[in-house]
Amino acid sequence: MSIYWKRGGYRTALRTRRTPYPKGRAMTIAAVVTGLGSSLPPDTVSNHDLAARLDTSDAWIRSRTGIATRHIAEPGIATSDLAVAAGGAALSSAGERIAELVVLATTTPDRPCPATAPEVAHRLGLGHVPAFDLAAVCSGFVYASAVADAVIRSGLYRSVLVIGAETYSRIIDPEDRDTAVIFGDGAAAAFFRGGAAGEPGAVRAVELGSDGAGADLIAVASGGSRMPDTGADMPRDLRFFRMRGREVYRLAVRRMTASATAVLERAAWKAEDLDGFIGHQANQRILDAVAERLGVPAHARLGNIRAVGNTAAASIPLALADAAAHAAVPVGGRTLLTAFGGGLTWGTIALTWPDAHPVQLPPSRGGARSAAVHSHSPDRLEP
Amino acid sequence: VPDTESEAYELVSTLIAERFEVDPDAVRPDASLEDLGLDSLGAVELLDILQERTKVHLDTEEADLSVTLEALAARISDADATTEKP
């Protein structure tokens, strides 16, 4: 009998829905990743497609970003549709049907209110489990994984589904060369459960940080309480996502390098001994600079930015799932996930490589309730 | 922190040769960052590493590809070592 049954009666009533523990392991000592899932919209936009309408070229985009193509959700597909598919894929990968908490990391929720996570949990058939969105822009997955680690180790919940899902195509200015060539849509998820520190996939150390002094460097200026208007007469600089590329580049390299260094120290690992290193896939040049400064060996540097672009909160789990699908790291290998994003926010997680076979699913089209709401305003269904 | 311009030039030229794929023969005092094949992100990376090593504030927002190695070295050796922003 574990300590968890001794809480309030309502928890006892829910016992049949709770994640079972392996026998003889009453105490959780680590959060362990046991499932990975992803979902990418089928439509893609190549550099040549972009060069046809923007003052840019395939060579320019590749040399500055390392990106060749990105996936874009067709009209009518929302962040939740990607999140449901990725979350369902991660549950399936883990061989689980339930998660006790759902955390959705996203910059692009379905709507400003309410949060998207409860709808995702509902559509995944998870019943009345708690679910919330976490807004840390490109650091979202690392932030959400840190939450999963903390709530599992505290004993509050025994399993957490962490999803990073984004549809940046909805907030990017198609005429802004600096951002239109970088961002793509997609989602990926990791299933965490309580387990032993020695298991593959166990989180070993975490570090998070933020600096609001840089809040304007990566921003969508309007649509919030400071500037509620979002109408078409709004200047493009205020209406769409904007990023100050050079300063962001410099800070991203510095912050990820410092954060990764701190976590390596906490984990008592050395950069040269890493088997897997995944940085937020903002730009290949940033990833190279961080890995170079840390001294990460070339074979450990993982990512799929070439095929998916920058997918913000989905970028790290997409790279994780991609690397796991290619068995790029031995199970149990020393792995570092590091991120930097708007806020500014940053964070790093050290874990061992999970024993998980990733599952990929196409975007879910089950947003029945949203479709019903939208049917009252047919103009919103127009592409 | 390099005191003299020749020390600063030594630092700049060594760093460029080590960290960027640059033809060593092309690394000369009168070569600009553009001559050496750096793009804007390369310039930001170079200035940021120089800033970390020398503690001299170099504005990466104004990273100028036409600056020569000589001029960059002069900016470092002339500057106060305490001007880096926190």
Coordinates of C-alpha atoms in Angstrom, one line a residue:
Chain A
M1 CA 0.0 0.0 0.0
S2 CA 1.6 3.2 -1.1
I3 CA 1.3 6.5 0.7
Y4 CA -0.9 7.8 -2.1
W5 CA -4.0 5.8 -1.0
K6 CA -3.9 7.6 2.4
R7 CA -5.0 11.0 1.1
G8 CA -8.6 12.3 0.9
G9 CA -11.6 10.1 0.1
Y10 CA -12.0 11.6 -3.3
R11 CA -8.6 10.2 -4.3
T12 CA -9.5 6.8 -3.0
A13 CA -12.7 7.0 -5.1
L14 CA -10.5 7.6 -8.2
R15 CA -8.1 4.8 -7.5
T16 CA -9.3 2.7 -10.4
R17 CA -8.3 5.5 -12.7
R18 CA -4.8 6.0 -11.3
T19 CA -1.6 4.9 -12.8
P20 CA -0.7 1.6 -11.2
Y21 CA 2.8 1.3 -9.6
P22 CA 5.1 -1.5 -10.2
K23 CA 4.8 -3.9 -7.2
G24 CA 7.2 -3.3 -4.4
R25 CA 7.9 0.3 -5.3
A26 CA 5.9 2.4 -2.9
M27 CA 8.2 5.5 -3.0
T28 CA 8.7 7.6 -6.2
I29 CA 12.2 8.8 -6.5
A30 CA 12.3 10.0 -10.0
A31 CA 10.1 11.1 -13.0
V32 CA 10.7 8.7 -15.9
V33 CA 9.9 9.2 -19.5
T34 CA 8.3 6.0 -20.9
G35 CA 6.5 7.2 -24.0
L36 CA 7.1 9.7 -26.9
G37 CA 4.6 10.8 -29.5
S38 CA 4.5 13.3 -32.3
S39 CA 2.2 14.8 -34.9
L40 CA 3.0 16.9 -37.9
P41 CA 0.5 18.5 -40.4
P42 CA 0.9 16.8 -43.8
D43 CA 1.4 20.1 -45.8
T44 CA 4.9 21.4 -46.1
V45 CA 6.5 24.7 -47.3
S46 CA 9.9 24.4 -48.9
N47 CA 12.6 27.2 -49.1
H48 CA 11.8 27.4 -52.8
D49 CA 8.1 28.0 -52.0
L50 CA 9.2 30.9 -49.7
A51 CA 11.7 32.3 -52.2
A52 CA 8.9 32.6 -54.7
R53 CA 7.1 35.2 -52.6
L54 CA 9.8 36.7 -50.3
D55 CA 13.2 38.4 -51.0
T56 CA 15.2 35.3 -50.0
S57 CA 16.7 32.1 -51.4
D58 CA 17.1 28.5 -50.5
A59 CA 20.9 29.0 -50.0
W60 CA 20.3 32.1 -47.8
I61 CA 17.8 30.3 -45.6
R62 CA 19.9 27.1 -45.3
S63 CA 23.1 29.0 -44.4
R64 CA 21.4 31.2 -41.8
T65 CA 19.1 28.7 -40.2
G66 CA 19.8 25.1 -41.4
I67 CA 16.1 24.8 -42.3
A68 CA 15.0 23.2 -45.6
T69 CA 11.3 22.7 -45.1
R70 CA 8.6 23.2 -42.4
H71 CA 5.1 21.7 -41.9
I72 CA 2.1 24.1 -41.9
A73 CA -1.4 23.2 -40.6
E74 CA -4.1 23.6 -43.1
P75 CA -7.0 26.1 -42.3
G76 CA -9.3 24.6 -39.8
I77 CA -6.6 22.7 -37.9
A78 CA -5.9 24.1 -34.5
T79 CA -3.2 23.6 -31.9
S80 CA -5.5 21.2 -30.0
D81 CA -5.8 19.0 -33.0
L82 CA -2.0 18.5 -33.1
A83 CA -1.8 18.2 -29.3
V84 CA -4.5 15.5 -29.1
A85 CA -2.7 13.5 -31.8
A86 CA 0.8 13.9 -30.2
G87 CA -0.6 13.2 -26.7
G88 CA -2.5 10.1 -27.8
A89 CA 0.7 8.9 -29.6
A90 CA 2.7 9.4 -26.4
L91 CA 0.2 7.5 -24.3
S92 CA 0.2 4.7 -26.9
S93 CA 4.0 4.7 -27.0
A94 CA 4.0 4.3 -23.2
G95 CA 1.4 1.6 -23.3
E96 CA -0.8 3.7 -21.0
R97 CA -4.5 4.7 -21.2
I98 CA -4.5 7.3 -18.5
A99 CA -2.4 10.2 -17.2
E100 CA -3.2 12.0 -13.9
L101 CA -2.2 15.4 -15.2
V102 CA -2.0 17.0 -18.6
V103 CA 0.3 20.0 -19.2
L104 CA 0.2 21.6 -22.6
A105 CA 3.1 23.9 -23.4
T106 CA 2.0 26.3 -26.2
T107 CA 2.4 29.9 -27.4
T108 CA -0.6 29.4 -29.8
P109 CA -3.6 28.2 -27.8
D110 CA -6.8 27.5 -29.7
R111 CA -8.3 30.8 -28.3
P112 CA -7.3 33.3 -25.6
C113 CA -9.8 31.8 -23.2
P114 CA -10.1 29.1 -21.9
A115 CA -6.9 27.1 -21.8
T116 CA -6.5 24.4 -24.5
A117 CA -5.3 21.6 -22.2
P118 CA -8.7 20.7 -20.7
E119 CA -10.2 20.2 -24.2
V120 CA -7.1 18.1 -25.1
A121 CA -7.5 15.9 -22.0
H122 CA -11.2 15.5 -22.7
R123 CA -10.6 14.5 -26.3
L124 CA -8.0 12.0 -25.1
G125 CA -10.6 10.4 -22.9
L126 CA -8.8 11.2 -19.7
G127 CA -11.9 12.2 -17.9
H128 CA -11.7 14.9 -15.3
V129 CA -7.9 15.0 -14.7
P130 CA -6.4 18.4 -14.1
A131 CA -5.1 20.0 -17.2
F132 CA -3.5 23.4 -17.9
D133 CA -1.6 25.4 -20.5
L134 CA 1.9 26.5 -19.7
A135 CA 3.2 29.7 -21.5
A136 CA 7.0 29.8 -21.7
V137 CA 7.2 30.1 -25.5
C138 CA 10.1 28.1 -26.9
S139 CA 11.2 26.9 -23.4
G140 CA 7.7 25.5 -22.8
F141 CA 8.5 21.9 -23.1
V142 CA 11.4 22.1 -20.7
Y143 CA 9.3 24.2 -18.2
A144 CA 6.4 21.7 -18.5
S145 CA 8.8 18.7 -18.0
A146 CA 10.2 20.4 -14.9
V147 CA 6.6 20.6 -13.6
A148 CA 6.1 17.0 -14.4
D149 CA 9.3 16.0 -12.6
A150 CA 8.3 18.1 -9.5
V151 CA 4.7 16.9 -9.2
I152 CA 5.8 13.2 -9.6
R153 CA 8.6 13.4 -7.1
S154 CA 6.4 15.2 -4.6
G155 CA 3.8 12.5 -4.9
L156 CA 1.0 14.8 -6.0
Y157 CA 0.5 12.8 -9.2
R158 CA 2.0 9.6 -10.5
S159 CA 1.9 10.2 -14.2
V160 CA 1.9 13.4 -16.3
L161 CA 1.4 13.8 -20.0
V162 CA 3.5 16.8 -21.2
I163 CA 2.7 18.1 -24.7
G164 CA 4.3 20.8 -26.7
A165 CA 2.0 21.9 -29.5
E166 CA 2.2 25.0 -31.8
T167 CA 0.6 26.5 -34.9
Y168 CA 3.0 29.5 -35.4
S169 CA 1.7 29.8 -38.9
R170 CA -1.3 31.6 -37.3
I171 CA 0.9 34.3 -35.6
I172 CA 3.7 34.7 -38.2
D173 CA 3.6 37.6 -40.6
P174 CA 3.9 35.9 -44.0
E175 CA 5.7 39.0 -45.3
D176 CA 8.3 39.1 -42.6
R177 CA 11.4 37.4 -44.1
D178 CA 13.1 37.2 -40.7
T179 CA 10.5 35.0 -39.1
A180 CA 8.4 33.5 -42.0
V181 CA 11.4 31.3 -43.1
I182 CA 12.0 30.0 -39.6
F183 CA 8.8 28.8 -38.0
G184 CA 6.7 25.7 -38.6
D185 CA 3.7 23.9 -37.0
G186 CA 3.8 20.6 -35.1
A187 CA 3.4 18.9 -31.8
A188 CA 5.1 16.2 -29.7
A189 CA 4.6 14.8 -26.3
A190 CA 6.3 12.8 -23.5
F191 CA 4.6 10.5 -20.9
F192 CA 6.2 10.8 -17.5
R193 CA 5.6 8.3 -14.6
G194 CA 7.0 7.8 -11.2
G195 CA 9.9 5.3 -11.1
A196 CA 13.4 4.7 -10.0
A197 CA 16.4 7.0 -10.6
G198 CA 18.3 4.2 -12.3
E199 CA 15.7 3.5 -14.9
P200 CA 16.2 4.7 -18.5
G201 CA 14.4 8.0 -19.1
A202 CA 14.8 9.2 -15.4
V203 CA 15.1 12.9 -14.9
R204 CA 18.4 13.6 -13.1
A205 CA 18.6 17.4 -12.8
V206 CA 16.7 20.5 -13.8
E207 CA 17.3 24.3 -14.1
L208 CA 14.9 27.0 -15.2
G209 CA 15.3 30.8 -15.5
S210 CA 13.7 34.0 -16.9
D211 CA 14.5 37.6 -17.6
G212 CA 11.6 39.9 -18.2
A213 CA 13.9 42.7 -19.1
G214 CA 14.0 41.1 -22.5
A215 CA 10.2 40.7 -22.8
D216 CA 10.0 42.8 -26.0
L217 CA 12.7 40.9 -27.9
I218 CA 10.3 38.0 -28.8
A219 CA 6.6 39.2 -28.8
V220 CA 3.2 39.5 -30.3
A221 CA 2.4 43.0 -29.1
S222 CA -1.4 43.0 -29.4
G223 CA -4.3 40.7 -28.4
G224 CA -3.6 40.9 -24.7
S225 CA -4.8 43.2 -21.9
R226 CA -2.3 45.9 -22.7
M227 CA -3.3 46.2 -26.4
P228 CA -6.5 44.2 -26.9
D229 CA -7.2 45.1 -30.5
T230 CA -6.3 42.6 -33.1
G231 CA -8.1 44.0 -36.1
A232 CA -6.8 44.0 -39.6
D233 CA -6.1 47.8 -39.4
M234 CA -3.6 47.1 -36.6
P235 CA 0.0 47.8 -37.9
R236 CA 1.7 44.6 -38.9
D237 CA 4.5 45.1 -36.3
L238 CA 1.9 45.0 -33.5
R239 CA -0.4 42.4 -35.0
F240 CA 2.1 39.6 -35.7
F241 CA 4.9 37.8 -34.0
R242 CA 8.2 39.8 -34.0
M243 CA 11.7 38.8 -33.0
R244 CA 14.9 40.9 -32.7
G245 CA 17.1 38.3 -34.3
R246 CA 20.6 39.4 -33.5
E247 CA 20.0 40.1 -29.8
V248 CA 18.0 36.9 -29.5
Y249 CA 20.8 34.9 -31.2
R250 CA 23.4 36.3 -28.7
L251 CA 21.2 35.7 -25.6
A252 CA 20.0 32.3 -26.8
V253 CA 23.6 31.1 -27.1
R254 CA 24.7 32.6 -23.8
R255 CA 21.7 31.4 -21.8
M256 CA 21.5 27.9 -23.1
T257 CA 25.3 27.5 -22.6
A258 CA 25.1 28.8 -19.0
S259 CA 22.0 26.7 -18.2
A260 CA 23.4 23.5 -19.7
T261 CA 26.6 24.1 -17.8
A262 CA 24.7 24.5 -14.5
V263 CA 22.7 21.3 -15.1
L264 CA 25.8 19.3 -16.1
E265 CA 27.3 20.3 -12.8
R266 CA 24.2 19.2 -10.9
A267 CA 24.0 15.9 -12.7
A268 CA 27.8 15.4 -12.1
W269 CA 28.2 14.8 -15.9
K270 CA 30.7 16.3 -18.3
A271 CA 29.7 17.7 -21.7
E272 CA 32.2 15.4 -23.5
D273 CA 30.5 12.3 -22.0
L274 CA 27.0 13.2 -23.3
D275 CA 25.3 10.6 -25.6
G276 CA 22.5 12.9 -26.5
F277 CA 22.2 16.7 -26.7
I278 CA 19.0 18.4 -27.9
G279 CA 18.9 22.2 -27.9
H280 CA 15.7 24.2 -28.8
Q281 CA 15.7 24.1 -32.5
A282 CA 15.5 27.8 -33.1
N283 CA 18.3 27.9 -35.7
Q284 CA 21.0 25.4 -36.5
R285 CA 23.7 28.2 -36.0
I286 CA 22.6 28.7 -32.4
L287 CA 22.6 25.0 -31.8
D288 CA 26.1 24.7 -33.3
A289 CA 27.4 27.6 -31.2
V290 CA 26.0 26.2 -28.0
A291 CA 27.3 22.7 -28.6
E292 CA 30.7 24.2 -29.6
R293 CA 31.0 26.3 -26.5
L294 CA 29.9 23.4 -24.2
G295 CA 32.2 20.9 -25.9
V296 CA 29.5 18.4 -26.8
P297 CA 30.8 15.7 -29.1
A298 CA 29.5 15.8 -32.6
H299 CA 27.8 12.3 -32.4
A300 CA 25.7 13.4 -29.5
R301 CA 24.3 16.5 -31.3
L302 CA 20.7 15.6 -32.3
G303 CA 17.9 17.4 -34.1
N304 CA 15.6 17.6 -37.1
I305 CA 15.4 21.3 -37.7
R306 CA 16.1 20.8 -41.4
A307 CA 12.8 19.0 -41.8
V308 CA 10.6 20.8 -39.3
G309 CA 12.0 24.3 -38.7
N310 CA 11.5 26.1 -35.4
T311 CA 8.3 24.7 -33.8
A312 CA 8.7 26.6 -30.5
A313 CA 7.4 24.5 -27.6
A314 CA 7.2 21.4 -29.8
S315 CA 10.8 21.6 -31.0
I316 CA 12.6 19.6 -28.3
P317 CA 10.1 16.7 -28.1
L318 CA 9.9 16.5 -31.9
A319 CA 13.7 16.1 -31.9
L320 CA 13.5 13.6 -29.1
A321 CA 10.9 11.5 -30.9
D322 CA 12.8 11.8 -34.2
A323 CA 16.1 10.7 -32.5
A324 CA 14.3 7.8 -30.7
A325 CA 12.8 6.6 -34.0
H326 CA 16.3 6.4 -35.4
A327 CA 17.7 4.9 -32.2
A328 CA 20.3 7.6 -32.3
V329 CA 21.2 7.3 -28.6
P330 CA 21.6 4.1 -26.6
V331 CA 18.9 3.5 -24.0
G332 CA 20.1 4.9 -20.7
G333 CA 22.6 7.3 -22.4
R334 CA 23.4 10.6 -20.8
T335 CA 21.1 13.2 -22.4
L336 CA 20.7 17.0 -22.1
L337 CA 17.6 19.0 -23.2
T338 CA 18.2 22.8 -23.2
A339 CA 15.9 25.6 -24.3
F340 CA 15.6 29.4 -24.7
G341 CA 12.6 31.4 -25.7
G342 CA 10.4 34.4 -25.4
G343 CA 9.8 35.9 -21.9
L344 CA 12.7 35.6 -21.9
T345 CA 12.8 32.1 -20.5
W346 CA 15.3 29.3 -20.5
G347 CA 15.9 25.9 -18.9
T348 CA 17.8 22.6 -19.1
I349 CA 16.9 19.1 -18.1
A350 CA 19.4 16.2 -17.7
L351 CA 17.9 12.7 -18.1
T352 CA 18.9 9.3 -19.3
W353 CA 17.7 8.3 -22.8
P354 CA 14.3 6.7 -22.5
D355 CA 13.4 3.1 -23.4
A356 CA 10.5 4.3 -25.7
H357 CA 9.4 3.6 -29.2
P358 CA 7.9 6.8 -30.5
V359 CA 4.5 6.8 -32.2
Q360 CA 3.5 9.4 -34.8
L361 CA -0.1 10.2 -35.6
P362 CA -1.8 12.6 -38.1
P363 CA -3.5 15.6 -36.6
S364 CA -6.8 14.8 -34.9
R365 CA -9.9 16.3 -36.5
G366 CA -12.1 15.6 -33.5
G367 CA -12.6 19.3 -32.4
A368 CA -16.4 18.8 -32.5
R369 CA -17.3 21.3 -29.9
S370 CA -15.1 24.0 -31.4
A371 CA -16.6 23.3 -34.8
A372 CA -20.1 23.8 -33.3
V373 CA -19.1 27.1 -31.9
H374 CA -17.6 28.2 -35.1
S375 CA -20.6 27.2 -37.2
H376 CA -22.4 30.2 -35.8
S377 CA -19.9 32.4 -37.5
P378 CA -19.3 30.8 -40.9
D379 CA -16.8 33.4 -41.9
R380 CA -14.3 32.0 -39.5
L381 CA -14.2 28.7 -41.4
E382 CA -13.0 30.5 -44.5
P383 CA -9.3 29.8 -45.3
Chain B
V1 CA 42.2 41.7 -21.4
P2 CA 44.5 42.7 -24.2
D3 CA 46.3 46.0 -23.4
T4 CA 47.8 46.7 -26.8
E5 CA 46.4 46.7 -30.2
S6 CA 48.8 43.9 -31.3
E7 CA 47.6 41.7 -28.4
A8 CA 44.0 42.4 -29.4
Y9 CA 44.7 41.7 -33.0
E10 CA 46.3 38.4 -32.0
L11 CA 43.1 37.4 -30.1
V12 CA 40.8 38.4 -32.9
S13 CA 42.7 36.7 -35.6
T14 CA 43.3 33.5 -33.6
L15 CA 39.6 33.3 -32.7
I16 CA 38.5 33.8 -36.3
A17 CA 40.9 31.1 -37.5
E18 CA 39.8 28.7 -34.8
R19 CA 36.0 29.1 -34.7
F20 CA 35.1 30.0 -38.3
E21 CA 35.8 28.2 -41.5
V22 CA 38.2 30.8 -42.8
D23 CA 41.2 30.5 -45.1
P24 CA 44.2 31.2 -42.7
D25 CA 46.0 33.2 -45.5
A26 CA 43.0 35.5 -45.8
V27 CA 43.2 36.5 -42.1
R28 CA 45.0 39.9 -42.5
P29 CA 44.7 43.2 -40.6
D30 CA 43.0 44.9 -43.5
A31 CA 40.5 42.1 -44.1
S32 CA 36.9 42.9 -43.2
L33 CA 34.5 40.3 -41.7
E34 CA 32.7 40.2 -45.0
D35 CA 36.0 39.5 -46.8
L36 CA 36.4 36.5 -44.5
G37 CA 33.0 35.1 -45.4
L38 CA 31.2 35.9 -42.2
D39 CA 27.5 36.7 -42.3
S40 CA 25.5 38.7 -39.8
L41 CA 25.1 35.8 -37.4
G42 CA 28.8 35.0 -37.7
A43 CA 29.6 38.6 -36.8
V44 CA 27.3 38.4 -33.7
E45 CA 28.9 35.1 -32.7
L46 CA 32.4 36.6 -33.1
L47 CA 31.6 39.8 -31.2
D48 CA 29.9 37.9 -28.4
I49 CA 32.8 35.6 -27.9
L50 CA 35.2 38.6 -27.9
Q51 CA 33.0 40.4 -25.4
E52 CA 33.0 37.4 -23.1
R53 CA 36.8 37.0 -23.3
T54 CA 37.8 40.7 -23.1
K55 CA 34.8 42.1 -21.0
V56 CA 34.8 44.9 -23.5
H57 CA 31.2 45.9 -24.6
L58 CA 30.8 45.3 -28.3
D59 CA 27.3 46.1 -29.6
T60 CA 26.1 43.0 -31.5
E61 CA 23.0 44.8 -32.7
E62 CA 25.3 47.0 -34.7
A63 CA 27.6 44.2 -35.9
D64 CA 29.0 45.7 -39.1
L65 CA 30.4 43.3 -41.7
S66 CA 32.6 46.0 -43.2
V67 CA 34.7 46.4 -40.1
T68 CA 38.4 45.2 -40.6
L69 CA 40.2 43.0 -38.1
E70 CA 42.6 45.9 -37.4
A71 CA 39.7 48.3 -36.6
L72 CA 38.1 45.6 -34.4
A73 CA 41.3 45.1 -32.5
A74 CA 41.6 48.9 -32.0
R75 CA 38.1 49.0 -30.5
I76 CA 39.0 46.3 -28.0
S77 CA 42.4 47.7 -26.9
D78 CA 41.0 51.3 -26.7
A79 CA 38.0 50.4 -24.6
D80 CA 37.6 50.3 -20.9
A81 CA 37.5 46.7 -19.6
T82 CA 34.5 47.5 -17.4
T83 CA 32.0 48.5 -20.1
E84 CA 30.3 45.1 -20.6
K85 CA 26.6 45.2 -19.8
P86 CA 25.6 42.8 -17.1

